[in-house]
Backbone as numpy.savetxt, mean C-alpha at the origin, in Angstrom:
# Nx Ny Nz CAx CAy CAz Cx Cy Cz
13.19 -22.27 -4.00 12.23 -23.01 -4.61 11.85 -22.12 -6.07
11.84 -23.01 -7.19 11.32 -22.30 -8.42 10.09 -23.11 -9.08
9.63 -22.21 -10.04 8.45 -22.81 -10.88 9.30 -23.85 -11.96
8.14 -24.48 -12.83 8.58 -25.26 -13.79 9.44 -24.77 -14.91
9.04 -23.41 -14.94 10.01 -22.67 -15.94 11.18 -21.93 -15.35
11.56 -22.64 -14.44 12.94 -21.87 -13.45 12.74 -20.44 -12.77
11.53 -20.29 -12.75 11.37 -18.74 -11.93 11.42 -18.75 -10.57
12.33 -18.27 -9.80 12.24 -18.50 -8.49 11.24 -17.82 -7.81
10.70 -18.74 -6.84 9.45 -18.03 -6.19 9.44 -18.00 -4.50
8.55 -17.66 -4.00 8.61 -17.56 -2.60 7.72 -18.29 -2.08
8.25 -18.90 -1.12 7.07 -20.09 -0.46 6.22 -19.19 0.59
4.75 -19.04 0.36 3.85 -18.53 0.87 3.84 -18.75 2.46
4.10 -19.93 2.96 4.20 -20.60 4.38 5.08 -19.63 5.06
6.36 -18.99 4.26 7.18 -18.02 5.20 6.84 -16.77 5.22
5.62 -16.33 4.64 5.33 -14.78 5.05 4.27 -14.59 6.02
5.15 -13.64 6.99 4.24 -13.31 8.10 3.71 -11.97 7.95
2.53 -11.85 8.72 1.67 -10.37 8.55 1.09 -10.09 9.67
1.60 -8.70 10.33 0.95 -8.01 11.04 -0.49 -7.30 10.72
-1.41 -7.28 11.44 -2.51 -6.54 11.12 -3.20 -5.78 12.33
-3.51 -4.42 11.95 -4.03 -3.65 13.15 -5.07 -2.55 12.30
-6.12 -2.51 13.24 -7.07 -1.68 12.54 -7.70 -1.03 13.68
-8.05 0.51 13.80 -8.84 1.15 14.43 -9.86 1.86 14.23
-11.10 2.13 14.61 -12.26 2.91 14.39 -11.95 4.48 14.70
-12.20 5.29 13.81 -12.05 6.72 13.93 -12.74 7.15 15.11
-12.39 7.86 16.31 -13.29 8.20 17.40 -14.68 8.86 17.12
-14.70 9.62 16.12 -16.04 10.44 15.67 -17.09 9.27 14.62
-16.52 8.09 14.29 -16.84 7.29 13.21 -18.20 6.31 13.76
-19.08 6.03 13.32 -20.00 4.88 13.85 -19.41 3.73 13.64
-18.75 3.44 12.39 -18.23 2.12 12.16 -16.88 2.42 11.66
-15.96 1.07 11.62 -14.52 1.31 11.22 -14.85 0.80 9.70
-14.69 1.84 8.72 -14.81 1.15 7.17 -13.58 0.84 6.53
-12.78 0.67 7.19 -11.44 0.18 6.47 -11.55 -1.50 6.66
-10.88 -1.84 5.73 -10.73 -3.41 5.60 -9.64 -3.89 5.30
-8.96 -5.21 5.70 -7.70 -5.87 5.26 -7.89 -7.35 4.84
-7.19 -7.72 3.96 -7.21 -9.33 3.83 -5.64 -9.74 3.27
-5.42 -10.93 3.33 -4.23 -11.63 2.88 -4.78 -12.94 2.43
-4.30 -13.34 1.24 -4.18 -14.88 0.90 -3.11 -15.45 0.16
-2.86 -16.80 0.49 -1.74 -17.34 -0.16 -2.49 -18.33 -1.23
-1.57 -18.50 -2.29 -2.16 -19.50 -3.24 -0.78 -20.18 -4.00
-0.93 -21.40 -3.56 0.38 -22.04 -3.93 1.49 -21.37 -3.53
2.60 -20.93 -4.50 3.70 -20.31 -3.87 3.54 -18.74 -4.09
2.62 -18.20 -4.01 2.20 -16.89 -4.15 1.76 -16.38 -2.81
1.65 -14.92 -2.31 1.03 -14.31 -1.30 0.98 -13.08 -1.79
-0.48 -12.23 -1.18 -0.84 -11.24 -1.78 -1.89 -10.69 -0.31
-1.77 -9.61 -0.61 -2.58 -8.51 0.49 -3.11 -7.17 0.25
-4.16 -6.90 0.82 -4.90 -5.59 0.29 -5.16 -5.00 1.62
-5.22 -3.42 1.36 -6.09 -2.81 2.28 -7.02 -1.77 1.57
-8.40 -1.85 2.01 -9.45 -1.03 1.33 -9.74 -0.06 2.69
-9.92 1.36 1.99 -10.53 2.27 2.95 -11.99 3.04 2.43
-12.91 2.28 2.67 -14.08 2.83 2.29 -14.37 4.16 2.71
-15.10 4.83 1.63 -15.70 6.18 1.61 -17.04 6.27 2.75
-17.17 7.01 3.67 -17.93 6.89 4.75 -18.42 5.84 5.86
-19.20 5.86 6.63 -18.99 4.89 7.42 -20.41 4.24 7.85
-20.90 3.66 6.97 -22.51 2.85 6.88 -22.23 1.37 6.69
-23.14 0.55 7.17 -23.08 -1.07 7.15 -22.65 -1.27 5.75
-23.57 -0.46 4.65 -23.27 -0.67 3.07 -21.63 -0.88 2.87
-21.10 0.64 3.08 -19.72 0.62 2.73 -18.54 -0.42 3.67
-18.83 -0.59 4.91 -18.10 -1.66 5.47 -18.23 -2.92 4.81
-19.33 -3.54 4.43 -19.46 -4.63 3.83 -18.64 -4.47 2.38
-18.92 -3.10 1.68 -18.11 -3.33 0.34 -16.58 -3.15 0.39
-15.84 -2.78 1.92 -14.69 -2.50 2.34 -13.95 -4.13 2.35
-14.94 -4.89 3.12 -14.59 -6.20 3.00 -14.69 -7.25 2.12
-15.55 -7.12 1.36 -15.55 -7.67 0.03 -14.47 -7.33 -1.01
-13.93 -6.17 -0.91 -13.42 -5.89 -2.28 -11.87 -6.02 -1.66
-11.55 -6.05 -0.53 -10.13 -6.40 0.14 -10.13 -7.92 -0.08
-11.07 -8.85 0.12 -10.86 -10.11 0.19 -10.92 -10.43 -1.56
-11.58 -9.83 -1.97 -11.28 -10.25 -3.77 -10.02 -9.91 -4.09
-9.70 -8.78 -3.90 -8.37 -8.21 -4.40 -7.28 -9.09 -4.18
-7.25 -9.60 -2.55 -6.30 -10.33 -2.05 -6.19 -11.76 -3.01
-7.44 -12.21 -2.97 -7.12 -13.74 -3.75 -6.82 -13.64 -5.22
-7.50 -12.51 -5.83 -7.31 -12.39 -7.41 -5.71 -12.26 -7.57
-4.99 -11.30 -6.60 -3.75 -10.95 -6.88 -2.72 -11.81 -6.64
-3.24 -12.69 -5.38 -2.41 -14.14 -5.30 -2.13 -14.99 -6.45
-3.41 -15.17 -7.18 -3.35 -15.95 -8.46 -2.96 -15.20 -9.80
-2.76 -13.90 -9.80 -2.23 -13.30 -10.73 -1.39 -12.11 -10.30
-1.85 -10.81 -10.30 -1.10 -9.62 -10.06 -1.88 -8.72 -9.21
-1.43 -7.63 -8.59 -2.00 -6.65 -7.79 -2.99 -5.89 -8.65
-2.52 -5.48 -9.84 -3.27 -4.73 -10.92 -4.57 -5.43 -11.22
-4.66 -6.87 -11.15 -6.04 -7.44 -11.79 -6.61 -7.60 -10.47
-6.06 -7.77 -9.14 -6.87 -7.72 -7.97 -7.53 -6.42 -8.06
-7.08 -5.61 -8.24 -7.49 -4.22 -8.16 -8.63 -4.36 -9.09
-8.63 -4.67 -10.14 -9.57 -4.68 -11.54 -10.79 -5.43 -10.88
-10.47 -6.93 -10.56 -11.33 -7.41 -10.08 -12.36 -7.01 -9.01
-11.74 -6.31 -7.92 -12.29 -5.66 -6.49 -13.50 -4.61 -7.11
-12.85 -3.79 -8.27 -13.68 -2.53 -8.55 -15.11 -3.06 -9.48
-14.94 -4.38 -9.92 -16.08 -4.49 -11.05 -17.19 -4.63 -10.43
-17.65 -4.86 -9.14 -19.24 -4.81 -8.92 -19.41 -3.78 -8.22
-18.67 -2.56 -8.29 -19.01 -1.29 -7.83 -18.97 0.17 -8.38
-18.19 -0.56 -9.72 -17.71 0.44 -10.74 -18.89 1.40 -11.18
-18.98 2.74 -11.14 -20.08 3.58 -11.52 -19.49 4.79 -11.92
-18.38 4.81 -12.86 -17.61 6.02 -12.66 -18.16 7.14 -13.44
-19.44 7.00 -13.94 -20.06 8.00 -14.88 -20.96 8.80 -13.96
-21.12 8.62 -12.77 -22.21 8.96 -11.54 -21.29 9.64 -10.71
-20.87 10.80 -10.52 -20.21 11.20 -9.13 -21.25 10.97 -7.72
-22.63 11.03 -8.07 -23.29 10.95 -7.27 -24.18 9.55 -6.98
-23.26 8.49 -7.45 -23.67 7.19 -7.29 -23.95 6.37 -6.08
-25.15 5.99 -5.80 -25.20 5.10 -4.70 -24.28 4.01 -4.29
-23.71 3.50 -5.14 -22.60 2.50 -5.00 -21.55 2.91 -4.15
-21.02 2.01 -3.07 -19.85 2.24 -2.14 -18.85 2.37 -2.94
-18.09 3.10 -2.48 -16.71 3.22 -2.84 -15.56 3.65 -2.09
-14.21 3.65 -2.64 -13.18 3.64 -1.47 -12.03 3.51 -2.30
-10.82 3.70 -1.55 -9.43 3.72 -1.89 -9.09 2.57 -1.61
-8.09 1.71 -2.42 -7.26 0.30 -2.17 -5.63 0.61 -2.70
-5.10 -0.25 -1.62 -3.78 -0.93 -2.29 -3.43 -2.30 -1.89
-2.73 -2.96 -2.77 -2.54 -4.56 -3.04 -1.11 -4.67 -3.21
-0.57 -5.55 -2.76 0.81 -6.01 -2.89 0.83 -7.73 -3.00
1.80 -8.05 -3.67 2.04 -9.31 -3.59 3.78 -9.48 -3.74
4.01 -10.82 -3.13 5.62 -11.02 -2.86 6.15 -11.68 -3.94
7.23 -11.15 -4.21 8.38 -11.81 -5.36 9.62 -12.13 -4.85
10.14 -13.13 -5.23 11.65 -13.46 -4.84 12.56 -12.50 -4.79
13.48 -12.30 -4.00 14.68 -11.47 -3.98 14.66 -10.40 -3.27
13.33 -10.00 -2.50 13.02 -9.08 -1.85 12.19 -7.87 -2.62
11.63 -8.45 -3.73 10.65 -7.58 -4.61 9.39 -7.68 -4.28
8.68 -6.76 -4.27 7.00 -6.63 -4.20 6.42 -6.04 -5.52
5.20 -6.71 -5.93 4.22 -6.05 -6.79 3.40 -5.11 -6.23
3.02 -4.00 -6.69 2.38 -3.41 -6.04 1.13 -2.52 -7.07
-0.14 -2.28 -6.35 -0.83 -1.32 -7.52 -1.75 -0.98 -6.32
-2.49 0.56 -6.88 -3.33 1.07 -6.45 -4.18 2.03 -6.55
-5.35 2.31 -6.18 -6.35 3.57 -6.61 -6.69 4.17 -5.23
-6.37 5.69 -5.50 -6.80 6.28 -4.25 -5.77 6.73 -3.49
-6.11 6.99 -2.09 -5.21 7.30 -1.38 -4.69 6.52 -0.10
-4.92 4.94 -0.31 -4.45 3.88 0.38 -2.87 3.79 0.10
-2.10 3.45 1.05 -0.45 3.55 0.62 0.42 2.44 0.66
1.51 2.23 0.11 2.33 1.63 0.32 3.70 2.19 0.64
4.38 1.66 1.80 5.64 2.12 2.32 6.57 0.98 2.33
7.85 1.56 2.08 8.80 0.18 2.23 9.92 0.69 3.13
10.48 -0.38 3.92 11.73 -0.01 4.69 12.82 -0.97 3.97
13.82 0.00 3.45 15.01 -0.44 2.42 16.04 -1.16 3.32
16.90 -1.79 2.29 17.96 -2.88 3.05 18.87 -1.76 4.05
19.27 -0.43 3.34 19.90 0.50 4.22 19.22 1.09 5.21
18.10 0.86 5.59 17.31 1.56 6.89 16.46 2.76 6.55
16.34 3.10 5.00 15.49 4.21 4.68 14.13 3.96 4.39
13.31 4.88 4.85 11.88 4.54 4.47 11.45 5.38 3.39
10.97 4.46 2.44 10.37 5.11 0.88 8.55 4.92 1.29
8.41 5.93 0.56 6.77 5.78 0.29 6.60 5.45 -1.25
5.95 4.38 -1.37 6.00 3.88 -2.95 4.82 4.38 -3.89
3.82 4.74 -3.08 2.66 5.19 -4.02 2.29 6.48 -3.67
2.01 7.33 -4.91 1.69 8.67 -4.90 0.00 8.74 -4.52
-0.53 9.68 -3.72 -1.79 9.58 -3.46 -2.52 9.97 -4.38
-3.50 9.56 -4.84 -4.32 10.10 -5.97 -5.46 11.03 -5.83
-5.07 12.25 -5.01 -5.86 13.07 -4.39 -5.77 14.63 -5.30
-6.70 15.09 -4.98 -6.42 16.52 -5.21 -5.58 17.51 -4.76
-5.07 17.46 -3.46 -3.89 17.99 -2.87 -2.82 17.54 -3.38
-2.59 16.20 -3.92 -1.19 15.63 -4.60 -1.04 16.44 -6.05
-2.56 16.72 -6.37 -2.41 17.16 -7.79 -1.88 19.01 -7.91
-2.30 19.25 -6.72 -1.89 20.83 -6.45 -0.52 20.72 -5.98
0.05 20.14 -5.33 1.48 19.94 -4.90 2.60 19.94 -6.31
1.82 18.97 -7.19 2.57 18.96 -8.19 2.67 19.65 -9.21
1.70 20.86 -9.10 1.50 22.21 -9.83 2.02 23.68 -8.95
2.86 23.01 -8.08 3.42 24.01 -7.46 2.77 24.85 -6.13
1.40 24.20 -5.86 1.02 24.75 -4.55 1.86 24.47 -3.19
1.54 25.18 -2.47 2.31 24.94 -1.04 1.69 23.81 -0.50
2.52 23.27 0.44 1.78 22.03 1.29 0.35 22.59 2.18
0.41 23.85 2.59 -0.50 24.24 3.59 -1.77 24.51 2.49
-1.59 24.95 1.41 -2.64 25.14 0.18 -3.27 23.68 0.02
-2.19 22.82 -0.27 -2.78 21.44 -0.69 -3.41 20.76 0.23
-2.89 20.71 1.71 -3.46 19.64 2.51 -4.99 20.17 2.77
-5.55 21.17 2.60 -6.87 21.03 2.60 -7.57 20.47 1.43
-7.08 19.76 0.79 -7.66 19.03 -0.66 -7.18 17.63 -0.46
-6.54 16.95 0.66 -5.67 15.64 0.62 -6.94 14.71 0.55
-7.99 14.93 1.16 -9.45 14.15 1.44 -10.04 13.93 0.23
-9.75 14.68 -1.03 -10.46 15.03 -2.33 -9.98 13.63 -3.36
-10.48 12.59 -3.36 -9.83 11.47 -4.42 -10.04 11.69 -5.71
-8.98 11.54 -6.56 -9.23 11.91 -7.97 -9.43 10.51 -8.62
-9.09 9.24 -7.82 -9.27 7.96 -8.43 -9.35 7.23 -7.04
-10.47 6.05 -7.56 -10.76 5.06 -6.39 -11.25 4.10 -7.19
-11.81 3.21 -6.51 -12.14 1.76 -6.95 -13.21 1.86 -8.19
-14.25 2.75 -7.91 -15.43 2.98 -8.73 -15.07 3.18 -10.27
-13.84 4.18 -9.98 -13.35 4.78 -11.29 -12.35 3.90 -12.20
-11.88 2.76 -11.62 -10.94 1.90 -12.18 -11.44 1.67 -13.52
-12.75 1.67 -14.16 -12.80 1.14 -15.50 -12.52 2.42 -16.41
-12.53 3.56 -15.84 -12.29 4.74 -16.56 -10.90 5.07 -16.65
-9.85 5.13 -15.57 -8.75 5.58 -15.54 -7.63 4.57 -15.54
-8.04 3.13 -15.12 -7.27 2.03 -15.61 -6.45 2.04 -13.86
-5.59 1.05 -14.02 -4.50 0.82 -12.85 -3.00 0.67 -13.27
-2.20 1.22 -12.85 -0.83 1.13 -12.65 -0.29 0.02 -11.76
0.81 -0.81 -12.26 1.36 -1.62 -11.50 2.71 -1.58 -11.48
3.66 -1.71 -10.51 4.89 -1.38 -10.42 5.57 -2.52 -9.50
7.14 -2.75 -9.74 7.65 -3.29 -8.79 8.57 -2.30 -7.72
8.69 -2.99 -6.43 9.72 -2.30 -5.65 10.48 -3.16 -4.78
11.73 -2.60 -4.14 12.26 -3.63 -3.37 12.05 -3.04 -1.75
12.12 -4.19 -1.04 12.09 -3.68 0.65 12.03 -4.63 1.44
12.55 -4.68 2.23 12.62 -6.05 3.35 11.27 -5.69 4.20
10.49 -4.93 4.20 9.47 -4.53 5.26 8.45 -3.89 4.35
7.14 -4.14 4.21 6.41 -3.41 3.42 5.22 -3.17 4.65
4.73 -1.82 4.25 3.65 -1.54 4.89 2.46 -1.00 4.05
1.39 -1.69 4.29 0.13 -1.33 3.45 -0.91 -0.56 4.48
-1.50 0.67 4.07 -1.99 1.49 5.23 -3.10 2.04 4.40
-4.43 2.42 5.41 -5.20 3.28 4.95 -4.58 4.89 5.10
-5.41 5.86 4.89 -4.82 7.11 4.98 -5.03 7.76 6.25
-5.49 6.98 6.98 -5.31 7.47 8.30 -4.23 7.20 9.32
-3.17 6.61 8.75 -1.97 6.64 9.48 -0.96 7.37 8.72
-1.03 8.51 9.42 -0.30 9.74 9.37 0.71 10.01 10.60
2.09 9.97 10.30 3.21 9.94 11.30 4.47 10.86 10.44
5.13 11.54 11.55 6.58 11.94 11.37 7.15 10.93 10.83
7.92 11.15 9.50 8.82 10.15 9.04 9.63 9.24 9.88
10.32 10.08 10.74 11.66 9.62 11.65 10.96 8.66 12.54
9.44 8.99 13.09 8.94 8.40 14.02 8.57 6.87 13.38
8.01 7.09 12.01 7.32 5.97 11.32 8.76 4.92 11.30
9.61 5.51 10.60 10.91 4.52 10.38 11.51 4.00 11.78
11.54 4.68 13.00 11.76 4.22 14.12 10.97 3.14 14.60
9.79 3.33 14.49 8.91 2.18 14.79 9.02 0.76 14.02
9.62 1.00 12.63 9.62 -0.30 11.56 11.07 -1.08 12.01
11.92 -0.02 12.48 13.44 -0.37 12.78 13.30 -0.93 14.21
12.54 -0.71 14.93 12.38 -1.15 16.65 11.63 -2.58 16.66
10.71 -2.68 15.75 9.78 -3.67 16.10 9.41 -4.69 14.57
10.45 -4.23 13.48 10.15 -4.93 12.46 10.15 -6.50 12.37
11.09 -7.14 13.29 10.90 -8.60 13.54 9.89 -8.94 14.32
8.62 -8.14 14.72 7.51 -8.73 15.38 6.61 -8.02 14.54
6.04 -8.54 13.32 5.20 -7.60 12.72 3.84 -7.38 13.64
3.34 -8.14 14.30 1.76 -7.87 14.66 2.02 -6.72 15.87
3.31 -6.83 16.42 3.56 -5.34 17.49 3.79 -4.34 16.66
4.38 -4.31 15.66 4.74 -3.26 14.82 3.66 -2.73 14.16
2.68 -3.48 13.74 1.28 -3.01 13.10 0.49 -2.03 14.23
0.59 -2.62 15.48 -0.07 -2.17 16.60 0.47 -1.01 17.05
2.03 -0.82 16.93 2.44 0.45 17.46 2.28 1.50 16.37
2.21 1.10 14.99 1.93 2.15 14.21 0.44 2.93 14.29
-0.43 2.24 14.71 -1.80 2.43 14.71 -1.90 3.36 15.89
-1.42 2.88 17.04 -1.57 3.57 18.09 -0.51 4.88 18.41
0.57 4.99 17.26 1.32 6.29 17.27 0.51 6.87 16.48
-0.26 6.77 15.33 -1.11 7.67 14.54 -2.41 8.10 15.71
-2.75 7.59 16.33 -3.71 8.10 17.37 -3.39 8.98 18.17
-2.32 8.79 18.76 -1.41 9.70 19.61 -1.10 11.01 18.91
-0.87 10.76 17.30 -0.63 12.19 16.64 -2.08 12.91 16.42
-2.73 12.33 16.66 -4.44 12.82 16.43 -5.32 12.65 15.38
-4.88 11.44 14.50 -5.56 11.07 13.76 -6.87 10.71 13.97
-8.07 11.17 13.34 -9.40 10.90 13.59 -10.17 10.05 12.65
-9.29 9.72 11.75 -9.92 8.83 10.82 -9.76 6.99 11.23
-10.39 6.51 10.34 -10.08 5.13 10.87 -8.59 4.91 10.27
-8.21 3.88 10.95 -6.51 3.82 10.64 -6.55 2.08 10.54
-5.77 1.55 9.47 -5.34 -0.01 9.40 -3.85 0.02 8.83
-2.84 -0.81 9.48 -1.62 -0.93 8.74 -1.39 -2.44 8.81
-0.88 -2.88 7.76 -0.22 -4.22 7.47 1.36 -4.23 7.37
1.75 -4.97 8.12 3.34 -4.89 8.23 3.70 -6.39 7.60
4.46 -6.48 6.73 4.78 -7.69 6.12 6.35 -7.80 5.82
7.17 -8.36 6.62 8.56 -8.65 6.24 8.70 -9.28 4.87
9.61 -9.24 4.26 9.83 -10.01 3.18 10.50 -11.26 3.26
10.04 -12.35 3.13 10.80 -13.53 3.41 12.04 -13.83 2.86
12.50 -13.37 1.92 13.96 -13.25 1.64 15.03 -12.10 2.24
14.53 -11.27 3.20 15.15 -10.67 3.76 14.91 -10.15 4.88
16.10 -10.11 5.88 15.82 -9.97 7.47 15.02 -9.01 7.73
14.26 -8.68 8.78 13.13 -7.57 9.24 13.89 -6.22 9.50
15.13 -6.75 10.28 15.82 -5.25 10.82 17.19 -5.22 10.57
17.70 -6.36 10.13 19.50 -6.20 9.61 19.73 -5.64 8.74
20.83 -4.46 8.77 21.26 -3.96 7.46 21.71 -5.01 6.32
21.58 -4.72 5.11 21.96 -5.31 4.32 22.12 -4.60 2.91
22.47 -5.15 1.86 22.36 -4.61 0.33 21.52 -5.24 -0.41
21.05 -4.42 -1.38 20.24 -5.09 -2.83 21.27 -6.08 -3.26
20.96 -7.32 -3.35 21.86 -8.37 -3.95 21.66 -8.02 -5.63
20.44 -7.93 -6.10 20.11 -8.09 -7.43 20.76 -6.61 -8.03
21.18 -5.73 -7.41 21.34 -4.78 -7.98 22.57 -4.04 -7.90
23.59 -4.86 -7.09 25.00 -4.42 -6.50 25.70 -4.05 -7.60
25.65 -4.69 -8.81 26.44 -4.30 -10.02 25.80 -3.31 -11.23
24.50 -2.47 -10.73 23.85 -1.66 -11.39 24.04 -0.50 -11.14
24.37 0.46 -11.87 24.41 1.98 -11.51 23.01 2.69 -10.96
22.54 2.94 -9.83 21.40 3.13 -9.21 21.14 4.90 -9.57
19.96 5.40 -9.60 19.60 6.75 -9.59 19.59 6.90 -7.95
20.19 8.27 -7.98 20.21 8.85 -6.46 18.73 8.92 -6.04
18.40 8.38 -4.67 17.19 8.53 -4.30 16.76 10.10 -4.02
15.41 10.41 -3.86 15.04 11.79 -3.16 15.47 11.80 -1.68
15.95 13.26 -1.00 16.07 12.99 0.19 14.60 12.76 0.93
15.14 11.94 2.27 13.92 11.23 2.96 13.36 12.40 3.68
11.97 12.48 3.26 10.64 13.38 3.76 9.87 13.07 4.78
8.83 13.60 4.97 7.88 13.28 5.83 6.98 12.13 5.20
6.56 11.28 5.98 5.88 10.23 5.42 4.46 10.61 5.00
3.95 11.22 5.55 2.81 12.15 5.02 2.83 13.58 5.59
2.32 14.19 4.24 2.17 13.85 2.97 3.25 13.42 2.19
3.18 12.61 1.26 4.59 12.09 0.72 4.93 12.52 -0.58
6.19 12.41 -0.90 6.64 13.07 -2.05 6.24 12.31 -3.08
5.92 11.02 -3.38 5.51 10.64 -4.34 6.39 9.03 -4.21
6.03 8.05 -5.40 6.59 6.72 -5.27 8.11 7.30 -5.80
8.79 6.23 -4.99 10.10 6.23 -4.95 10.98 5.86 -6.68
11.86 6.80 -6.92 12.53 6.39 -8.33 12.82 5.15 -8.73
12.37 4.49 -9.80 12.76 3.04 -10.07 14.38 2.99 -10.64
14.96 1.97 -9.83 16.70 2.05 -10.20 16.88 1.48 -11.58
15.81 0.49 -12.08 16.48 -0.32 -13.20 15.13 -1.08 -13.57
15.02 -1.58 -15.19 13.83 -2.05 -15.57 13.21 -3.01 -14.72
13.88 -3.94 -14.37 13.45 -4.81 -13.42 12.42 -4.33 -12.29
12.99 -3.20 -11.70 12.32 -2.91 -10.41 11.10 -2.09 -10.81
11.39 -1.34 -12.06 10.40 -0.38 -12.72 9.57 -1.03 -13.58
9.16 -2.17 -13.67 8.40 -2.86 -14.63 6.93 -2.36 -14.28
6.38 -1.84 -15.12 4.83 -1.54 -15.36 4.10 -2.09 -16.06
2.61 -2.42 -15.17 1.53 -3.15 -15.83 0.35 -2.21 -15.71
-0.45 -1.75 -16.71 -1.18 -0.99 -17.22 -2.34 -1.80 -17.54
-3.61 -1.63 -16.86 -4.98 -2.03 -17.36 -5.80 -1.10 -17.31
-6.29 -0.80 -18.70 -7.32 0.38 -18.72 -8.80 0.06 -19.23
């Protein structure tokens, strides 16, 4: 299927989503939220991790996720994040009473491509055609900044919960959008903490059943001691088989940069290196 301009699009009717969420054992309410939306031939999804565990934060998370998914399906994930931030932005006041949180948004493009944008430590992971698992997003946290400055993981881990960017600060810091290739995308709150190989194995074993896969991911995070709210969306790309190995058709004849060695899924080494201008196109709204 193509647009009137001849641009290939993905039929949103072919997009399947598995979704699972779990309240943290010591939290009164689950302040994670997720949403997905199809508009004509575009599909988008969002995960929001609210800061706190009050009814106001829960309402904020659900509204922000819904707005982000709907706007991203009509435009781009960057615009979805910006729209979700507008009712709550109060970046000049660190003690603002407005609810806040982290967000990740993605939309489907043809050929196995995804558009992705985020603010905070909600994350996007991709299972590649060769079976490798990559984290596409770099957490906007003090801990991640410390790693970049040479701190040990043990030193930085104590600061991973301190957000340096979030929905409330979007008008100040802006939003970066980029493209990545994956046959299976996972959008998750930061409660999803799993060893890299176990994470990858669950996607390979259950990727053809997105709902079961999402449930298995959340259950595994609990088994590994996650005390936070946990949410996972599992979305196979409709242009690529969920579990069968294959190749990246659009890049078969393009010299690719070597990818970093696979590391732990949490904490991450950062967004995957982009292979070419099409995959690494960046949209920034400030």
